[in-house]
Short mmCIF file of C-alpha atoms in Angstrom, two decimals:
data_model
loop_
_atom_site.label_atom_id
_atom_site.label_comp_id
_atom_site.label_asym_id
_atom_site.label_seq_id
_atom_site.Cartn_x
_atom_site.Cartn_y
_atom_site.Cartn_z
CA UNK M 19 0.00 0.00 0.00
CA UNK M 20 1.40 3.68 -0.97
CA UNK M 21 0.83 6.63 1.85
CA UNK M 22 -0.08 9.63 0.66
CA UNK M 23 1.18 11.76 4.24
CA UNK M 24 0.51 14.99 5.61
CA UNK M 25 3.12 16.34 8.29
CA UNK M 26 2.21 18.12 11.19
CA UNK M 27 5.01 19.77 12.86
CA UNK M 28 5.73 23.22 14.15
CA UNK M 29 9.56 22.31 14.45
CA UNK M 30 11.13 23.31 11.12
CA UNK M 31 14.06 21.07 11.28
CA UNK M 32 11.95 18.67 12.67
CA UNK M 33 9.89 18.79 9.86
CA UNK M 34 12.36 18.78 7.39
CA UNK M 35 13.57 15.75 8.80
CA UNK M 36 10.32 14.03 8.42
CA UNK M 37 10.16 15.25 4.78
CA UNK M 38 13.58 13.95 3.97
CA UNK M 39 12.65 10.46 5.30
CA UNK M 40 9.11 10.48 3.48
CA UNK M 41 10.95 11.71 0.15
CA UNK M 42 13.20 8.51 0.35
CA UNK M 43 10.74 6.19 0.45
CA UNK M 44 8.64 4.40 -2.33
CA UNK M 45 6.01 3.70 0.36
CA UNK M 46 5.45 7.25 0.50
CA UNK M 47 4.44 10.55 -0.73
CA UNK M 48 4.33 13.66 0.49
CA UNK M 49 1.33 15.46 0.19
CA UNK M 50 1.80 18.22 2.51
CA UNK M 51 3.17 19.50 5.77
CA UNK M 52 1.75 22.23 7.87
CA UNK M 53 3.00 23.65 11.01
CA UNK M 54 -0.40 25.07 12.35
CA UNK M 55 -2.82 21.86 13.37
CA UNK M 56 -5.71 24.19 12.78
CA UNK M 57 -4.76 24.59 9.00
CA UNK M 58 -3.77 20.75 8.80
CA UNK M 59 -7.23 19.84 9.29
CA UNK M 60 -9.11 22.46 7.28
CA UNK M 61 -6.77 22.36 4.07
CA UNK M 62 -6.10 18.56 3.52
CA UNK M 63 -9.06 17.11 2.27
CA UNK M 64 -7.57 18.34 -1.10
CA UNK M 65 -4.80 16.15 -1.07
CA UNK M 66 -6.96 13.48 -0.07
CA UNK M 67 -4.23 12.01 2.65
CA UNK M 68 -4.15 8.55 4.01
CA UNK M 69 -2.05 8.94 6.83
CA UNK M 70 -1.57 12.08 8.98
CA UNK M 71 2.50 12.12 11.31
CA UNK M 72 1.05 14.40 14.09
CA UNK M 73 3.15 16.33 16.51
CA UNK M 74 2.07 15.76 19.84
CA UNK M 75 5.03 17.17 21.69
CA UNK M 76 2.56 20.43 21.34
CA UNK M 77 -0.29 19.37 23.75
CA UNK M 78 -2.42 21.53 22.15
CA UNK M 79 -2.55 19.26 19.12
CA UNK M 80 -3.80 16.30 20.72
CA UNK M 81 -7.26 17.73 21.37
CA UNK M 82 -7.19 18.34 17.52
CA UNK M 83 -7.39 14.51 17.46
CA UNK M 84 -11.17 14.10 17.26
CA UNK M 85 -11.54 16.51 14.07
CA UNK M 86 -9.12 14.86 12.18
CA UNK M 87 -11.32 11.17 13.02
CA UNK M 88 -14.41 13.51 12.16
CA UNK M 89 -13.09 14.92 8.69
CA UNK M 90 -10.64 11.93 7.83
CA UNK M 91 -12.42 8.43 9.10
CA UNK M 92 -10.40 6.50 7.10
CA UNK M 93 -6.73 7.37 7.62
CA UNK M 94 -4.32 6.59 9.86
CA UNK M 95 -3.42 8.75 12.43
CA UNK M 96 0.25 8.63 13.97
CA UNK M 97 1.24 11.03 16.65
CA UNK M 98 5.02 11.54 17.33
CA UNK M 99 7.05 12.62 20.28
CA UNK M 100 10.75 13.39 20.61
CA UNK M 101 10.80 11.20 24.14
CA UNK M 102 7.87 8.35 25.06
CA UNK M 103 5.28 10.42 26.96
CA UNK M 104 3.10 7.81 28.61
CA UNK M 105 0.04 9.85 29.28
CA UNK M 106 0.04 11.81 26.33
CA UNK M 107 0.28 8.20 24.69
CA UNK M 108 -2.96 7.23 26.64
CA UNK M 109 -5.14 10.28 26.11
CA UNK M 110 -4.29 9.83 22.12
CA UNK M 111 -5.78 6.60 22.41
CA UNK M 112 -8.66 7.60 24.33
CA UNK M 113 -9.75 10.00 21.08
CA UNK M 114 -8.91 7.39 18.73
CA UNK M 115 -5.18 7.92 17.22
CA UNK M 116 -4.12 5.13 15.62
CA UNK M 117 -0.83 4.89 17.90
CA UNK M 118 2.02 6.85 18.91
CA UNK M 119 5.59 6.33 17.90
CA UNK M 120 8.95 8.16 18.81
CA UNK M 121 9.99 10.61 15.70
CA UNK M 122 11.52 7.87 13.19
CA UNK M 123 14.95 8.01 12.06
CA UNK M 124 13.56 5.32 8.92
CA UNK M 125 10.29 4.97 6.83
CA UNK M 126 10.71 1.23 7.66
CA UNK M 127 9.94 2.65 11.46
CA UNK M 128 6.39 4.14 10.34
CA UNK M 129 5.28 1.14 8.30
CA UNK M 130 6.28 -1.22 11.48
CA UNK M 131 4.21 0.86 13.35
CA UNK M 132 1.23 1.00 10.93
CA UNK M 133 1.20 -2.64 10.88
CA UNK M 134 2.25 -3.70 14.55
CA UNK M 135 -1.23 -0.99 15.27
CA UNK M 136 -3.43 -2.28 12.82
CA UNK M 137 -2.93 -5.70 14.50
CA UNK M 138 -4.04 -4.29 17.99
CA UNK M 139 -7.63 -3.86 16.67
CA UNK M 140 -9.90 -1.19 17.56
CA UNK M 141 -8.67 2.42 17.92
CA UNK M 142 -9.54 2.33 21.32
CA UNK M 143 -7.91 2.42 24.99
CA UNK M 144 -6.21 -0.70 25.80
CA UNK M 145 -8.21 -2.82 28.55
CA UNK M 146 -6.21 -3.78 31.56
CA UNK M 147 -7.23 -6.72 33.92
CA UNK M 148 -5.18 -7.86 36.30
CA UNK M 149 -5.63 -11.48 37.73
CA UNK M 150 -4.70 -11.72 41.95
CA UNK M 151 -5.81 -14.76 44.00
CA UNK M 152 -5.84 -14.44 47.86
CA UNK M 153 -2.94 -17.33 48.38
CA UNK M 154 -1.66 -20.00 45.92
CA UNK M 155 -3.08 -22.62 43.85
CA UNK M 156 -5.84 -21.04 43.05
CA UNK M 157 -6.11 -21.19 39.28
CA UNK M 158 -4.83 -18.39 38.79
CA UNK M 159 -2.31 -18.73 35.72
CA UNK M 160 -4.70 -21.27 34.36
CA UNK M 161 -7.65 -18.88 34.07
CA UNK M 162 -5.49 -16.26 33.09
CA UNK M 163 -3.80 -18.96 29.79
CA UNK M 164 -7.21 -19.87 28.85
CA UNK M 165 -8.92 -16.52 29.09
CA UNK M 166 -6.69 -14.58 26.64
CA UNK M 167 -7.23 -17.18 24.38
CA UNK M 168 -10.96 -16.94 24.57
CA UNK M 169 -10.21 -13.19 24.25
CA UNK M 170 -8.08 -13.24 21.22
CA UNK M 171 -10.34 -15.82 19.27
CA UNK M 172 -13.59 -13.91 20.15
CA UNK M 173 -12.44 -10.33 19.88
CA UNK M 174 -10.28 -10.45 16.99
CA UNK M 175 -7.78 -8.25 18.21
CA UNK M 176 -4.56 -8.59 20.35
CA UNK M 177 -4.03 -9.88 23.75
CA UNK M 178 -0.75 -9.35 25.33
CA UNK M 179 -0.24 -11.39 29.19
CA UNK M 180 2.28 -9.94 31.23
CA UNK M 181 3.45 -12.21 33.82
CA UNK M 182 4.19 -10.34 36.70
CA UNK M 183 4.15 -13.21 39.20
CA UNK M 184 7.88 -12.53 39.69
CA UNK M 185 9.28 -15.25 41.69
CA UNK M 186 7.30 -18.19 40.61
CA UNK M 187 5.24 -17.16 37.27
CA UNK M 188 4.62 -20.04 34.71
CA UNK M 189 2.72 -18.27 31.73
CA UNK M 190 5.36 -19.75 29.12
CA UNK M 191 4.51 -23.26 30.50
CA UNK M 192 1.30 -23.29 29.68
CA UNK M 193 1.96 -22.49 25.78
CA UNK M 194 4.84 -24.76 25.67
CA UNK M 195 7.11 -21.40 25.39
CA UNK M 196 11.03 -20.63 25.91
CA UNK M 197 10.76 -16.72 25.92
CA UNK M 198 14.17 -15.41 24.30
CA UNK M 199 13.32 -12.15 26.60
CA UNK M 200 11.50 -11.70 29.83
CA UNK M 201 10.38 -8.94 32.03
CA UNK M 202 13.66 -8.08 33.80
CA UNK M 203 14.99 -7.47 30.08
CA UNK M 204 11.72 -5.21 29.42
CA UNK M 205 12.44 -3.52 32.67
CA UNK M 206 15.59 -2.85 32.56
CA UNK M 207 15.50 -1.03 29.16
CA UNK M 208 11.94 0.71 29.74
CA UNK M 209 13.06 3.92 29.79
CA UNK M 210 14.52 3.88 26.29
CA UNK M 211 11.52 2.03 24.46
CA UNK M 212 8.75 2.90 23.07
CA UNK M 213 5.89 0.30 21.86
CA UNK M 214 7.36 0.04 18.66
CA UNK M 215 10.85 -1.23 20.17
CA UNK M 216 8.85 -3.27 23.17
CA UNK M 217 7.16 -5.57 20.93
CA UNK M 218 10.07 -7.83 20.53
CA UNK M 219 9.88 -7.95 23.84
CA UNK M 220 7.20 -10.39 24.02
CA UNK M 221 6.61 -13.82 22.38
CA UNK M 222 3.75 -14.06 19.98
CA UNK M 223 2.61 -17.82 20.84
CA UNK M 224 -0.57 -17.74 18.88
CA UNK M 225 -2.48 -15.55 16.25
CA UNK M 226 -3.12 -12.38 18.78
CA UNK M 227 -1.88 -13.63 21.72
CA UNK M 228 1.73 -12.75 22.98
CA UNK M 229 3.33 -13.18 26.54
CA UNK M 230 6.20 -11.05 28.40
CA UNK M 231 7.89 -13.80 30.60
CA UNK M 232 8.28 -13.67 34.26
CA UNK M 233 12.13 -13.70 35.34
CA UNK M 234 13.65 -16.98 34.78
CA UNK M 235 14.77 -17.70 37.99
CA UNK M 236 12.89 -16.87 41.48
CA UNK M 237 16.32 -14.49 42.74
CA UNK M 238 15.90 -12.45 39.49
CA UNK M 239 12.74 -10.95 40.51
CA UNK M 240 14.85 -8.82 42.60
CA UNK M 241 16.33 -7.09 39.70
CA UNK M 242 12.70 -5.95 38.34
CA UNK M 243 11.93 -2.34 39.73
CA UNK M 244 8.21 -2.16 40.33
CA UNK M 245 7.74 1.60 39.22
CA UNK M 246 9.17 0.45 36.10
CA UNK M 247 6.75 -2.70 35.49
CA UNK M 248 4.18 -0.61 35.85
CA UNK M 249 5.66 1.82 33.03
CA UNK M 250 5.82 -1.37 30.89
CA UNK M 251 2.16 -2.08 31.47
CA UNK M 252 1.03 1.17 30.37
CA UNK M 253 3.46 0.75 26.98
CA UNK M 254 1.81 -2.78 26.36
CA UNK M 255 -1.40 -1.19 26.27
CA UNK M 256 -0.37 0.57 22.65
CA UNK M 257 0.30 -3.29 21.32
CA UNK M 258 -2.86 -5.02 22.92
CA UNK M 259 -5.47 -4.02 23.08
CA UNK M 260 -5.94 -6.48 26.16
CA UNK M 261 -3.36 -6.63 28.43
CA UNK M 262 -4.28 -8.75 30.88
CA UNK M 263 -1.66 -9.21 34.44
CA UNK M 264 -0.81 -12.26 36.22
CA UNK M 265 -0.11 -11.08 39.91
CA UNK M 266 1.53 -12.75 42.47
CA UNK M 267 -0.71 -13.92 45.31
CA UNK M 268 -0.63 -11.97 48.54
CA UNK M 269 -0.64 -8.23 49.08
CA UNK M 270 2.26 -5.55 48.90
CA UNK M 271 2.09 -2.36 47.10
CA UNK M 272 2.94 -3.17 43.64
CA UNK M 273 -0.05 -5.58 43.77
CA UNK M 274 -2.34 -2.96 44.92
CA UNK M 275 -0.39 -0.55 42.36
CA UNK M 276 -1.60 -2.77 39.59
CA UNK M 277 -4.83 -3.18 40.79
CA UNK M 278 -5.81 0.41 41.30
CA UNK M 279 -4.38 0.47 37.23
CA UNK M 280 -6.34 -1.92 36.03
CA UNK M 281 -9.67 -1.49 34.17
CA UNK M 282 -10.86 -4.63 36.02
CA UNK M 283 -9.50 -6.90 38.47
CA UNK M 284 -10.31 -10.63 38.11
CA UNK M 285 -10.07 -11.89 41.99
CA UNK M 286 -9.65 -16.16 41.78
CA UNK M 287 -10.30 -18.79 44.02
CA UNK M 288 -10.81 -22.55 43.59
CA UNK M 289 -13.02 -24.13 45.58
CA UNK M 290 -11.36 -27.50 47.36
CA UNK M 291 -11.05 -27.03 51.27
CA UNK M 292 -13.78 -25.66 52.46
CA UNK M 293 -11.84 -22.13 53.07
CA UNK M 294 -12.35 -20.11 50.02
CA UNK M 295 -15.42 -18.31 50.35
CA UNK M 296 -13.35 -16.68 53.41
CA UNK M 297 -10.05 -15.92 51.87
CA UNK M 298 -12.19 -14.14 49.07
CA UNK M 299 -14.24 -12.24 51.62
CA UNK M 300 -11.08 -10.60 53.18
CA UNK M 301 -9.92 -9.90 49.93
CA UNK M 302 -12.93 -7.99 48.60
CA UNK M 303 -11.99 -5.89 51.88
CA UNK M 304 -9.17 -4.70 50.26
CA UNK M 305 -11.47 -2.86 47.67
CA UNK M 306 -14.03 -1.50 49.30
CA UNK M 307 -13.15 1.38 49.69
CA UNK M 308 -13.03 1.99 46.04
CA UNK M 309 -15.61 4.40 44.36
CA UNK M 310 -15.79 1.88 41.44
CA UNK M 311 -15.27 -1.02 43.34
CA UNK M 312 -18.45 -2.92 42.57
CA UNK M 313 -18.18 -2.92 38.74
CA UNK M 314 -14.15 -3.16 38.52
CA UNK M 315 -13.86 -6.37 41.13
CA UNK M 316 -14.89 -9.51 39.90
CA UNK M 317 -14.85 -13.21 41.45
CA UNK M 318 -13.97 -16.06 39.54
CA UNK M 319 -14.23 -19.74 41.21
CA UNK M 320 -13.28 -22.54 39.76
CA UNK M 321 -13.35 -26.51 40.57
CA UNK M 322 -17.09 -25.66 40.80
CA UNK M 323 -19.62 -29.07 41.53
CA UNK M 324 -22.16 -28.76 40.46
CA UNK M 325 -21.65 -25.92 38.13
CA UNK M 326 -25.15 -24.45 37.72
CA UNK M 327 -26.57 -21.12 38.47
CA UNK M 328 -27.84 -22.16 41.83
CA UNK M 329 -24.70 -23.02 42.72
CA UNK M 330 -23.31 -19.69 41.87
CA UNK M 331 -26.09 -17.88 43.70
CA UNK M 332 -25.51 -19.72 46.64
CA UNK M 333 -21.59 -18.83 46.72
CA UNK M 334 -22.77 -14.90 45.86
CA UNK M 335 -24.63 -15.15 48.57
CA UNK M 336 -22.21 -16.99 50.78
CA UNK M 337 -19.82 -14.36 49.88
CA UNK M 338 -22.13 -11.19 50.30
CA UNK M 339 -21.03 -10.15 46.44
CA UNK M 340 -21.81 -11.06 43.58
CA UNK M 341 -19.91 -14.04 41.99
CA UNK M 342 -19.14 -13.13 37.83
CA UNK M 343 -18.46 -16.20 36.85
CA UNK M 344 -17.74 -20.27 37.90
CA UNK M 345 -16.24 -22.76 36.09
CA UNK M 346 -16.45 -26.79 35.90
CA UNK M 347 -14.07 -29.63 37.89
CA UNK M 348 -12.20 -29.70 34.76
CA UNK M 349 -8.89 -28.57 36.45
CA UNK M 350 -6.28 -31.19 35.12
CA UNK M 351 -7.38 -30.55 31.20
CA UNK M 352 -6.94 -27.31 30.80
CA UNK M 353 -3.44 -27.18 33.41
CA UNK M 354 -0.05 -26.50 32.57
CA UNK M 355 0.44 -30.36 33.50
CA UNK M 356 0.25 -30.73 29.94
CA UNK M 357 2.78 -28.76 28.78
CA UNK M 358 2.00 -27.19 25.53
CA UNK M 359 -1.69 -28.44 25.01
CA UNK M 360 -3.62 -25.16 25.58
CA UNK M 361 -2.64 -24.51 22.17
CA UNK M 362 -4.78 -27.36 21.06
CA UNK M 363 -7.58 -26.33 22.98
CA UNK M 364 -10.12 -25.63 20.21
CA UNK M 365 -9.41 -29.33 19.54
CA UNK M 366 -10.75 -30.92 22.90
CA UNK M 367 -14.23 -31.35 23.40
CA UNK M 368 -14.25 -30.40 26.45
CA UNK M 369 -17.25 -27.78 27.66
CA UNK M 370 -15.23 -26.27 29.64
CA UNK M 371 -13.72 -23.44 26.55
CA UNK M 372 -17.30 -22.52 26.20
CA UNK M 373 -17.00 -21.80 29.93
CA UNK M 374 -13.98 -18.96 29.22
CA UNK M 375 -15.62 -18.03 26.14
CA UNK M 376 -18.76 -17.08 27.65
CA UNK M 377 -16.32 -15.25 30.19
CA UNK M 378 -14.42 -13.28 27.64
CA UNK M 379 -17.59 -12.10 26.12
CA UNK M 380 -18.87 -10.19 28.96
CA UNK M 381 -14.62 -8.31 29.12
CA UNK M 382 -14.97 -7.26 25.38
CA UNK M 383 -15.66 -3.75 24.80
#
């Protein structure tokens, strides 16, 4: 596909720059470049433009960002910054910018971009939920596997798991995966990335579906700076357009940190000793206090018998909230004891993928 560009960009050699790289490129051809966003979005329907490179170093052109969607619905719409801004990255998605990207040096840079963003889906703000069980073995890493699955397949667009269980996270396991990076690598160089020079950050293990590893070994977790994680969850969300965080169980303030983040916060139990209904009720504590706490907290259980909707009522009521969703005794089939088979999911008849399918239906938005 050829790009017929407009430039907006109130730094002449800034500019120039841009024009130089757009000039050397078969991909592309210059239509225009204005330095006054105002102009920019009056005076380029003649040139009939399919992608717009927007300064957004100039706050004042991000609100711009709705006018050029209204007057140009079917271009793309990149905004550039000299350093990685991370809220000005967020409120450009929230009025519909195709993504943002660090000035290029190459054209090879914007059409990465244009195709790494056209595989995240929707113009729309990423969705973060992050996944936090009161103590171990819970299901945790299993719901979270089989859930961005159901996401990917049923949404269309791209999930991205970050597995921030530091010490003892298993995502990879569970896809049969061997991670060349993992999140102490992503860490470590955060503050010199940007989305477009995260992504190889993160193994794509199906179509729409990539994971950022947890460290490889338990002592490494050390080494991964918590303000920084979070800095790395806010970058995914240019990528996927669900990011969705395995936590580690128990409380601290980087769990809490993520959770106040987060969109929605998937809370997990399995029901086995007798014990659960408890260790979710002092959980939900933890929340309360939340203005949107009722619609962002949601309880999971699985290892459910028998799983039927009186069943669920009783454990809503049980619990004093309401429980979102349950799912089957079907534990062992869908665990990372079988290393690699969640990929063949969609082969097993097993009811419980209409279970997480059903689940991942009520997250889209």
């Amino acid at each position: 596909m050829d790009y017929k560009v407009v430039i907006i960009e109130g730094n002449a050699k800034q500019s120039e720059k841009i024009e130089n790289i757009i000039r050397d490129s078969d991909d592309f051809q210059l239509a225009a470049t204005f330095g006054n966003v105002a102009a920019a979005v009056i005076q380029s329907k003649i040139f009939k433009p399919n992608l717009f490179l927007l300064d957004v170093d100039n706050t004042l052109n991000i609100s711009a960002i709705p006018e050029f969607l209204k007057n140009y619905p079917n271009t793309i719409l990149l905004c550039m910054m000299e350093r990685w801004n991370p809220d000005s990255a967020e409120r450009c998605n929230e009025l519909g910018a195709t993504g943002c990207i660090i000035n290029p040096v190459h054209a090879e840079e914007i059409i990465e971009a244009i195709n790494i963003f056209n595989k995240r889906g929707s113009n729309k703000p990423a969705e973060v939920i992050a996944f936090f069980s009161p103590k171990g073995r819970s299901a945790k890493t299993t719901l979270v596997a089989n859930l961005a699955l159901s996401l990917a397949r049923e949404s269309g667009e791209a999930v991205g798991i970050i597995d921030a269980d530091l010490q003892f996270g298993d995502v990879p396991i569970f896809f049969d995966a061997e991670p060349e990076s993992t999140i102490v690598e992503a860490v470590r160089d955060v503050k010199i990335l940007s989305p477009l020079t995260l992504s190889p950050y993160f193994m794509q293990v199906v179509d729409d579906l990539y994971i950022l590893s947890s460290p490889r070994q338990p002592e490494l977790a050390d080494l991964v700076e918590r303000e920084n994680l979070i800095e790395i969850v806010r970058m995914a969300g240019n990528l996927y357009r669900y990011v969705l965080i395995d936590l580690p169980s128990g409380i601290d303030s980087f769990v809490m940190g993520v959770c106040e983040f987060a969109d929605t916060i998937i809370l997990s139990g399995m029901i086995g000793t007798g014990f659960e209904v408890k260790h979710m009720r002092r959980s939900l504590e933890l929340f309360q206090g939340w203005s949107d706490y009722g619609k962002k907290v949601n309880v999971i259980f699985s290892r459910v018998d028998p799983c039927n909707e009186i069943e669920q009522n009783r454990l809503s009521n049980e619990l004093n909230y309401p429980v979102y969703a349950i799912l089957p005794n079907e534990y062992l089939l869908m665990s990372a004891a079988n290393s690699g088979r969640l990929l063949e999911r969609n082969e097993l008849s097993s009811s419980i993928t209409k279970y997480f399918d059903r689940i991942a239906e009520g997250l889209i938005k």
